[in-house]
Short mmCIF file of C-alpha atoms and ligand atoms in Angstrom, two decimals:
data_model
loop_
_atom_site.label_atom_id
_atom_site.label_comp_id
_atom_site.label_asym_id
_atom_site.label_seq_id
_atom_site.Cartn_x
_atom_site.Cartn_y
_atom_site.Cartn_z
CA MET Z 1 -19.26 4.06 22.26
CA SER Z 2 -20.66 3.52 18.80
CA PRO Z 3 -23.36 1.10 18.43
CA LYS Z 4 -22.01 -0.37 15.44
CA PHE Z 5 -19.35 -1.52 18.00
CA LYS Z 6 -19.09 -3.45 20.64
CA ASN Z 7 -15.49 -5.90 20.97
CA PRO Z 8 -13.37 -3.64 23.82
CA ARG Z 9 -10.96 -4.75 21.70
CA ALA Z 10 -11.10 -1.79 19.04
CA ARG Z 11 -9.71 0.25 19.86
CA PHE Z 12 -11.64 3.48 19.80
CA ASN Z 13 -12.31 3.63 23.28
CA PHE Z 14 -9.28 2.74 24.71
CA GLN Z 15 -9.33 5.96 27.20
CA GLY Z 16 -11.68 8.01 25.37
CA ARG Z 17 -8.32 8.72 22.24
CA THR Z 18 -9.06 7.99 19.20
CA CYS Z 19 -6.81 7.74 16.07
CA SER Z 20 -8.40 9.46 12.81
CA ILE Z 21 -6.77 9.87 9.35
CA THR Z 22 -7.83 14.18 8.83
CA GLY Z 23 -5.67 14.27 5.49
CA VAL Z 24 -5.32 11.68 2.81
CA GLY Z 25 -3.80 12.41 -0.69
CA SER Z 26 -1.48 10.88 -3.65
CA TYR Z 27 0.35 11.62 -6.22
CA LEU Z 28 0.42 9.77 -10.46
CA PRO Z 29 3.92 11.11 -12.68
CA ALA Z 30 2.57 11.87 -15.40
CA LYS Z 31 4.62 8.96 -17.88
CA ILE Z 32 1.37 6.56 -18.78
CA LEU Z 33 2.99 3.10 -19.80
CA THR Z 34 0.12 0.88 -21.43
CA ASN Z 35 -0.34 -2.41 -22.17
CA ALA Z 36 0.43 -1.12 -26.22
CA HIS Z 37 3.31 0.07 -25.03
CA LEU Z 38 4.75 -3.09 -23.50
CA GLU Z 39 3.26 -5.00 -25.87
CA LYS Z 40 5.97 -3.17 -28.41
CA MET Z 41 9.29 -3.93 -25.46
CA VAL Z 42 8.87 -8.06 -24.96
CA ASP Z 43 7.16 -10.84 -26.35
CA THR Z 44 2.91 -9.63 -24.63
CA SER Z 45 0.04 -8.59 -25.39
CA ASP Z 46 -2.81 -6.60 -23.77
CA GLU Z 47 -4.72 -9.61 -23.69
CA TRP Z 48 -2.57 -11.98 -21.74
CA ILE Z 49 -2.24 -8.09 -19.71
CA THR Z 50 -5.65 -7.52 -18.92
CA THR Z 51 -7.25 -11.18 -18.45
CA ARG Z 52 -4.29 -12.28 -16.29
CA THR Z 53 -4.40 -9.06 -13.90
CA GLY Z 54 -6.71 -6.47 -15.25
CA ILE Z 55 -4.04 -3.53 -15.64
CA LYS Z 56 -3.90 -1.59 -18.84
CA SER Z 57 -1.71 0.84 -17.48
CA ARG Z 58 0.73 1.92 -15.14
CA ARG Z 59 2.29 5.15 -14.67
CA GLN Z 60 6.14 5.54 -14.30
CA ALA Z 61 8.05 8.64 -12.54
CA ALA Z 62 10.35 10.59 -15.26
CA LYS Z 63 14.49 10.30 -14.29
CA ASP Z 64 14.90 12.63 -12.03
CA GLU Z 65 12.45 12.07 -10.17
CA PHE Z 66 12.92 9.99 -7.17
CA THR Z 67 10.33 8.04 -4.36
CA SER Z 68 11.15 11.33 -2.58
CA ASP Z 69 9.15 13.85 -4.55
CA MET Z 70 6.77 11.55 -5.48
CA ALA Z 71 6.17 11.44 -0.92
CA ALA Z 72 6.07 15.19 -0.76
CA HIS Z 73 3.53 15.69 -3.49
CA ALA Z 74 1.04 13.19 -1.47
CA ALA Z 75 1.81 14.55 1.19
CA ARG Z 76 1.55 18.00 0.84
CA ARG Z 77 -2.04 17.51 -0.75
CA ALA Z 78 -2.57 15.27 2.35
CA MET Z 79 -1.92 17.97 5.28
CA LYS Z 80 -4.43 20.35 2.94
CA MET Z 81 -6.99 18.03 3.45
CA ALA Z 82 -6.42 17.66 7.58
CA GLY Z 83 -5.79 21.51 7.27
CA VAL Z 84 -2.08 20.25 8.55
CA THR Z 85 1.10 22.47 8.45
CA ALA Z 86 4.38 21.30 8.52
CA ASP Z 87 5.50 22.98 11.58
CA GLN Z 88 2.77 20.10 13.41
CA ILE Z 89 3.79 17.40 12.44
CA ASP Z 90 5.66 15.25 15.06
CA LEU Z 91 6.87 12.20 12.62
CA ILE Z 92 7.28 10.79 9.40
CA ILE Z 93 7.04 7.64 8.05
CA VAL Z 94 7.41 6.49 4.62
CA ALA Z 95 7.06 2.98 3.98
CA THR Z 96 8.62 2.08 0.79
CA ILE Z 97 11.16 -0.51 -0.84
CA THR Z 98 12.16 2.07 -3.07
CA PRO Z 99 13.84 4.40 -0.57
CA ASP Z 100 16.38 7.06 -3.05
CA MET Z 101 19.17 5.65 -1.86
CA PRO Z 102 19.63 2.99 1.42
CA PHE Z 103 19.94 5.34 3.58
CA PRO Z 104 19.70 7.67 4.38
CA ALA Z 105 15.80 6.99 5.33
CA THR Z 106 13.25 8.79 2.14
CA ALA Z 107 10.99 9.82 5.49
CA CYS Z 108 14.25 12.92 6.49
CA LEU Z 109 14.38 14.26 2.62
CA VAL Z 110 10.60 14.06 2.54
CA GLN Z 111 10.95 16.02 5.89
CA GLN Z 112 13.32 18.41 4.71
CA LYS Z 113 11.60 18.56 1.30
CA ILE Z 114 8.12 19.43 3.00
CA GLY Z 115 9.78 21.91 5.53
CA ALA Z 116 8.31 19.79 8.59
CA ARG Z 117 11.54 20.18 10.67
CA ARG Z 118 10.11 19.68 14.29
CA ALA Z 119 9.43 16.44 13.08
CA ALA Z 120 11.17 12.51 13.75
CA ALA Z 121 11.62 10.39 10.02
CA PHE Z 122 12.56 7.06 9.88
CA ASP Z 123 11.23 4.16 6.97
CA VAL Z 124 9.32 0.68 7.24
CA GLU Z 125 10.21 -2.18 5.09
CA ALA Z 126 7.21 -4.46 4.05
CA ALA Z 127 7.09 -4.30 0.93
CA CYS Z 128 3.32 -4.26 -0.31
CA SER Z 129 1.93 -4.03 3.33
CA GLY Z 130 3.80 -0.99 4.38
CA PHE Z 131 1.07 1.08 4.60
CA ILE Z 132 -0.53 -1.25 7.54
CA TYR Z 133 2.14 -1.93 9.30
CA ALA Z 134 3.07 2.66 8.63
CA LEU Z 135 -0.28 2.83 9.78
CA GLU Z 136 -0.28 0.77 12.59
CA ILE Z 137 3.53 2.39 13.97
CA GLY Z 138 1.68 5.61 13.25
CA GLN Z 139 -1.29 5.25 15.19
CA GLN Z 140 0.76 3.72 18.79
CA PHE Z 141 2.13 6.93 19.28
CA ILE Z 142 -1.05 9.04 18.67
CA MET Z 143 -2.69 6.37 21.06
CA SER Z 144 -0.25 7.13 23.29
CA ARG Z 145 -0.44 10.07 23.60
CA THR Z 146 3.34 10.28 22.88
CA LEU Z 147 2.10 12.11 19.93
CA ASP Z 148 0.00 15.05 18.29
CA THR Z 149 0.43 14.10 14.43
CA VAL Z 150 1.74 11.77 11.74
CA LEU Z 151 2.31 12.08 8.93
CA VAL Z 152 2.36 8.40 7.57
CA ILE Z 153 3.39 7.79 3.16
CA GLY Z 154 3.51 4.61 1.30
CA ALA Z 155 5.67 5.35 -1.40
CA GLU Z 156 7.63 3.77 -4.06
CA LYS Z 157 9.78 3.95 -7.51
CA LEU Z 158 8.93 0.76 -8.51
CA SER Z 159 10.32 1.63 -12.90
CA SER Z 160 13.97 1.46 -10.65
CA ILE Z 161 14.10 -2.17 -10.04
CA THR Z 162 12.52 -4.07 -12.84
CA ASP Z 163 13.82 -5.88 -15.65
CA TRP Z 164 12.48 -4.54 -18.14
CA THR Z 165 12.99 -7.11 -20.43
CA ASP Z 166 11.71 -9.92 -18.55
CA ARG Z 167 7.74 -10.13 -19.51
CA ASN Z 168 7.22 -11.86 -15.86
CA THR Z 169 6.83 -9.47 -13.90
CA CYS Z 170 7.36 -5.92 -15.69
CA VAL Z 171 4.12 -6.12 -16.44
CA LEU Z 172 2.59 -6.29 -13.19
CA PHE Z 173 4.37 -2.42 -11.49
CA GLY Z 174 3.89 1.04 -11.06
CA ASP Z 175 5.32 4.21 -9.87
CA GLY Z 176 3.11 6.26 -7.24
CA ALA Z 177 2.66 7.67 -3.75
CA GLY Z 178 0.03 8.21 -0.85
CA ALA Z 179 -0.24 9.75 2.24
CA ALA Z 180 -1.79 9.80 5.57
CA ILE Z 181 -2.28 12.38 7.84
CA LEU Z 182 -3.46 10.37 11.35
CA GLN Z 183 -4.27 12.80 14.29
CA SER Z 184 -6.66 12.08 17.72
CA ARG Z 185 -10.49 13.46 16.80
CA PRO Z 186 -12.57 13.69 20.35
CA GLY Z 187 -15.56 12.45 18.99
CA SER Z 188 -14.75 10.32 16.01
CA HIS Z 189 -13.89 7.11 16.22
CA GLY Z 190 -10.88 7.10 12.84
CA LEU Z 191 -8.48 3.61 12.91
CA LEU Z 192 -10.50 0.54 14.75
CA THR Z 193 -7.88 -2.13 14.59
CA ALA Z 194 -4.36 -3.30 12.32
CA VAL Z 195 -3.59 -7.11 11.55
CA MET Z 196 0.12 -7.07 10.45
CA GLY Z 197 1.71 -10.63 10.18
CA ALA Z 198 4.91 -12.47 8.09
CA ASP Z 199 5.96 -15.55 7.53
CA GLY Z 200 10.32 -15.14 6.39
CA ALA Z 201 10.09 -18.61 5.38
CA LYS Z 202 8.63 -17.91 1.82
CA SER Z 203 11.06 -14.81 1.80
CA ASN Z 204 12.47 -15.84 -1.23
CA LEU Z 205 8.49 -16.01 -3.66
CA ILE Z 206 9.04 -12.69 -4.26
CA HIS Z 207 12.84 -10.36 -3.37
CA MET Z 208 15.69 -8.21 -4.86
CA PRO Z 209 19.26 -10.55 -4.12
CA GLY Z 210 21.00 -7.64 -5.09
CA GLY Z 211 22.43 -4.44 -3.23
CA GLY Z 212 22.37 -5.68 0.46
CA SER Z 213 24.82 -6.87 3.27
CA ARG Z 214 24.56 -10.79 1.68
CA CYS Z 215 25.52 -9.20 -2.34
CA PRO Z 216 26.74 -5.94 -2.18
CA ALA Z 217 26.23 -4.30 -5.84
CA SER Z 218 29.59 -5.25 -8.28
CA VAL Z 219 30.09 -5.24 -11.67
CA ASP Z 220 29.31 -9.35 -11.65
CA SER Z 221 25.88 -8.51 -9.25
CA VAL Z 222 25.16 -5.50 -11.55
CA ALA Z 223 25.62 -8.58 -14.70
CA ALA Z 224 24.12 -11.16 -13.31
CA LYS Z 225 20.13 -8.43 -13.07
CA LEU Z 226 20.45 -9.25 -8.98
CA HIS Z 227 19.64 -5.17 -8.45
CA TYR Z 228 16.44 -6.47 -10.29
CA LEU Z 229 12.33 -7.07 -8.11
CA ARG Z 230 12.25 -11.22 -8.31
CA MET Z 231 8.87 -12.80 -7.96
CA ASP Z 232 7.94 -16.64 -8.24
CA GLY Z 233 3.93 -15.15 -9.47
CA ARG Z 234 2.10 -18.60 -8.91
CA GLU Z 235 3.01 -18.64 -6.05
CA THR Z 236 2.89 -15.83 -4.70
CA PHE Z 237 -0.55 -15.40 -5.57
CA LYS Z 238 -1.63 -18.66 -3.64
CA SER Z 239 -0.09 -16.88 0.23
CA ALA Z 240 -2.09 -13.51 -0.99
CA VAL Z 241 -5.31 -14.96 -1.24
CA GLN Z 242 -4.76 -17.21 2.40
CA ALA Z 243 -3.28 -14.51 3.81
CA MET Z 244 -5.54 -11.69 3.44
CA TYR Z 245 -8.47 -14.04 3.54
CA HIS Z 246 -7.74 -14.54 7.06
CA ALA Z 247 -5.69 -11.23 8.40
CA ALA Z 248 -9.03 -8.98 6.92
CA GLN Z 249 -11.61 -12.18 8.70
CA GLU Z 250 -9.54 -11.20 11.46
CA ALA Z 251 -9.98 -7.85 11.57
CA LEU Z 252 -13.65 -7.68 11.55
CA ARG Z 253 -13.64 -11.08 14.34
CA ARG Z 254 -11.45 -7.77 16.23
CA CYS Z 255 -14.31 -5.47 16.11
CA GLU Z 256 -16.77 -7.78 16.03
CA LEU Z 257 -18.15 -6.92 12.11
CA ASP Z 258 -19.72 -8.43 9.48
CA ILE Z 259 -18.29 -7.96 6.26
CA SER Z 260 -21.34 -6.32 5.03
CA LYS Z 261 -21.29 -3.56 7.75
CA ILE Z 262 -18.22 -3.11 5.30
CA LYS Z 263 -18.99 -0.15 2.66
CA CYS Z 264 -15.77 -0.39 0.90
CA ILE Z 265 -12.96 -3.45 1.34
CA ILE Z 266 -10.30 -1.52 -0.53
CA PRO Z 267 -7.11 -4.45 -0.92
CA HIS Z 268 -3.64 -4.31 -2.34
CA GLN Z 269 -3.11 -3.45 -6.28
CA ALA Z 270 -1.60 -7.52 -7.05
CA ASN Z 271 -3.65 -8.32 -9.70
CA ARG Z 272 -7.37 -8.54 -10.08
CA ARG Z 273 -8.30 -12.31 -9.97
CA ILE Z 274 -6.61 -12.44 -6.17
CA ILE Z 275 -8.68 -8.85 -5.29
CA ASP Z 276 -12.45 -10.75 -6.86
CA VAL Z 277 -10.92 -14.55 -4.94
CA VAL Z 278 -10.56 -12.44 -1.73
CA GLY Z 279 -14.18 -11.58 -1.83
CA GLU Z 280 -15.99 -14.03 -3.47
CA ARG Z 281 -14.30 -16.02 -0.28
CA LEU Z 282 -14.92 -13.06 2.34
CA GLY Z 283 -18.50 -12.99 0.94
CA ALA Z 284 -18.27 -9.37 -0.34
CA THR Z 285 -20.30 -7.94 -3.06
CA PRO Z 286 -19.11 -6.94 -6.34
CA GLU Z 287 -19.98 -3.18 -5.13
CA GLN Z 288 -17.82 -3.00 -1.68
CA LEU Z 289 -14.08 -4.11 -3.74
CA PHE Z 290 -12.90 -0.95 -4.40
CA VAL Z 291 -10.36 -1.37 -7.85
CA ASN Z 292 -7.84 1.03 -9.40
CA LEU Z 293 -5.19 -1.77 -10.70
CA ASP Z 294 -6.40 -0.70 -14.59
CA LYS Z 295 -4.50 3.24 -14.53
CA TYR Z 296 -1.91 2.72 -11.84
CA GLY Z 297 -0.89 -1.65 -11.56
CA ASN Z 298 0.85 -2.46 -8.48
CA THR Z 299 2.56 -0.03 -6.33
CA SER Z 300 3.63 -1.51 -3.87
CA ALA Z 301 3.51 0.54 -0.43
CA ALA Z 302 1.96 3.29 -2.95
CA SER Z 303 -1.21 0.59 -2.65
CA VAL Z 304 -4.14 1.73 -0.88
CA ALA Z 305 -2.78 4.89 -0.20
CA ILE Z 306 -3.60 5.50 -3.85
CA ALA Z 307 -6.63 3.89 -3.67
CA LEU Z 308 -7.50 5.32 0.10
CA ASP Z 309 -7.26 8.83 -1.36
CA GLU Z 310 -8.90 8.30 -4.87
CA ALA Z 311 -11.82 5.83 -2.44
CA VAL Z 312 -12.39 9.56 -0.32
CA THR Z 313 -12.72 12.02 -3.16
CA SER Z 314 -14.26 10.45 -5.84
CA GLY Z 315 -17.00 10.78 -3.18
CA LYS Z 316 -17.24 6.30 -2.64
CA ILE Z 317 -16.75 7.07 1.20
CA SER Z 318 -18.42 9.48 3.33
CA ARG Z 319 -17.88 10.36 7.31
CA GLY Z 320 -19.20 7.18 9.43
CA ASP Z 321 -18.41 4.60 6.60
CA LEU Z 322 -16.85 1.25 7.62
CA ILE Z 323 -13.86 0.81 5.16
CA LEU Z 324 -11.76 -2.45 4.87
CA LEU Z 325 -8.33 -2.01 4.13
CA VAL Z 326 -6.28 -5.12 2.79
CA VAL Z 327 -2.86 -6.19 2.07
CA PHE Z 328 0.02 -8.47 1.04
CA GLY Z 329 3.61 -7.78 0.15
CA SER Z 330 7.48 -8.57 -0.63
CA GLY Z 331 8.35 -10.89 2.70
CA LEU Z 332 6.44 -12.25 2.88
CA THR Z 333 4.00 -10.34 5.16
CA TRP Z 334 0.20 -9.25 5.46
CA GLY Z 335 -2.10 -6.81 7.23
CA ALA Z 336 -5.86 -5.55 8.03
CA ALA Z 337 -7.48 -2.85 9.02
CA VAL Z 338 -10.57 -1.91 9.39
CA ILE Z 339 -11.43 2.25 9.67
CA GLU Z 340 -14.94 4.33 10.70
CA TRP Z 341 -14.51 7.16 8.47
N1 ACO U 1 2.72 -11.45 -21.83
C1 ACO U 1 2.10 -13.24 -22.21
N2 ACO U 1 3.06 -14.08 -21.72
C2 ACO U 1 3.57 -14.34 -20.14
C3 ACO U 1 3.52 -12.80 -19.38
C4 ACO U 1 3.25 -12.30 -20.41
N3 ACO U 1 3.71 -10.74 -19.47
N4 ACO U 1 4.42 -13.12 -18.41
C5 ACO U 1 4.06 -14.22 -18.11
N5 ACO U 1 3.83 -14.71 -18.95
C6 ACO U 1 3.98 -16.89 -19.55
C7 ACO U 1 4.56 -17.17 -18.96
O1 ACO U 1 5.61 -17.29 -19.40
C8 ACO U 1 3.65 -17.93 -18.30
O2 ACO U 1 3.91 -19.32 -19.77
P1 ACO U 1 4.31 -21.54 -19.68
O3 ACO U 1 2.66 -21.47 -18.79
O4 ACO U 1 5.09 -21.13 -21.56
O5 ACO U 1 5.26 -21.35 -18.76
C9 ACO U 1 2.28 -18.55 -19.00
O6 ACO U 1 2.39 -16.89 -19.34
C10 ACO U 1 1.30 -19.11 -17.41
O7 ACO U 1 2.53 -17.62 -16.22
P2 ACO U 1 1.74 -18.46 -14.37
O8 ACO U 1 3.14 -17.76 -13.73
O9 ACO U 1 0.85 -19.43 -14.71
O10 ACO U 1 0.35 -16.97 -14.53
P3 ACO U 1 0.01 -16.36 -13.65
O11 ACO U 1 -2.15 -16.81 -14.20
O12 ACO U 1 -0.08 -17.23 -11.93
O13 ACO U 1 0.12 -15.10 -14.04
C11 ACO U 1 0.62 -13.31 -12.42
C12 ACO U 1 1.06 -14.57 -14.04
C13 ACO U 1 -0.01 -12.93 -13.14
C14 ACO U 1 2.51 -13.10 -11.85
C15 ACO U 1 -0.08 -13.58 -11.58
O14 ACO U 1 0.65 -14.91 -10.99
C16 ACO U 1 0.42 -12.62 -9.42
O15 ACO U 1 -0.71 -11.56 -9.80
N6 ACO U 1 0.66 -13.02 -9.19
C17 ACO U 1 0.76 -12.71 -7.92
C18 ACO U 1 1.75 -11.32 -7.56
C19 ACO U 1 1.37 -10.87 -6.21
O16 ACO U 1 0.66 -10.65 -5.76
N7 ACO U 1 2.79 -9.83 -6.35
C20 ACO U 1 2.15 -9.13 -4.72
C21 ACO U 1 3.51 -8.95 -4.21
S1 ACO U 1 4.30 -7.91 -5.16
C22 ACO U 1 6.22 -6.95 -3.86
O17 ACO U 1 5.93 -7.62 -3.08
C23 ACO U 1 6.64 -5.28 -4.49
#
C-alpha cells in the first residue's frame, strides 16, 4: 500500500485491482467567439463578463460539426496517448446534455466514427457533472474485472441549445470535448475514489423545458423558446459553491487526505468566482487550482475532461501527483474524484 494513504475505502487496494487513466485527449472547435463578438450580439460588455465570470472567449462548433464529431476527435487523442487501438475498447460512455439527437446514444455514433466495433456504448446525462459520473461507472466495470478498456468522454455542443439573444446565458457557454481511457495497470493507483450526488428538488434551476415527453417539439414550443437552456444564475451560484465544497471534502475524507497533499485541483469551469470561493473554503492555494475557463467558458460535461488533458499535456501534472476533480451541474448534480496520476 502506498505510504500516502491509509484508508481501506480508497480503491487502489481493492483485491490488487486498480483503475488508471492511461490516456487523455481533448478537442476544441476552431471558431473563437470573444467577448468583443458578444458585445455586438447582446447588451453586454467585456468588462461585465470578465468581472462576473472570468470568461474572455469560448469555442463554437461549425454548423456541420456535431457532439459525436468532437467526441471522436478527443477519443482518438486519448487512445493515442494510451496506445490503445479501436478494437481494444470494450465500452464507450459519453457524458452529454447535447447529444447529436435524442436517440440513438451519441456513444453509438462515436463507436462507428472511431471504428470500435467490439465496444458497447451508451450515454450518461448528468450535465456538468457527467464526466465524473461516467468515470465512476467506467471504473466499476474495470474494478469488477468485467471489462479491460473503457473510453469515457465528456462532449458538448452547447451552442445548439443557447439562446443567442439572452445575455444572461449566452456569454457563459462553449463547445468542446475531452476523453479518457480507463484500464487496470498493476503497480499504479489511478482513480482512488469518486463521490456523486443529486438533488432533483432543484431541477428547475438549470433546465431545458422543451423537446422531452413533457413538452414535445411543436410550433408553439419553438416560438416560446422552450428548446433553449434556462438558468437561475444567482441561485445556481450558491448551490454550486455548497455542493462542490462538500463533494470535495467527502472525497478527501474517504482517502484521508489533507488538501495540501493535492497537486492540482480541477474544478468545473463555470465561473471564476465559484472556483475561487470553493478553493478558499477548501484551504487551497491559487497555485493548486487549474483554470482554463477564460479560453473556453463553461463546456458542461466536457469541462473537467478538457482541463484534465490540458493539465497533463502542459506538464502541470506528473506521474504520482494527486489530483482532485470537483464538479457541479444541472439536476442538480455534483461529484468529486481523487486520482493518483
Ligand atoms: N451582461 C451584462 N449584464 C448582465 C449580463 C450580461 N451578459 N447577464 C446578466 N446581466 C445583468 C442582469 O440582468 C442583472 O441586472 P439587474 O440587476 O438589472 O437585474 C445583473 O447583471 C446582475 O445579475 P446577477 O444574476 O446578479 O449576476 P451574477 O453576479 O449572479 O452573475 C452569473 C451571473 C454569471 C450567471 C452567475 O450567477 C453564475 O455564474 N452562476 C452559476 C452558473 C453555473 O455555475 N452554472 C453551472 C451549471 S451549467 C449546466 O449545468 C449546463
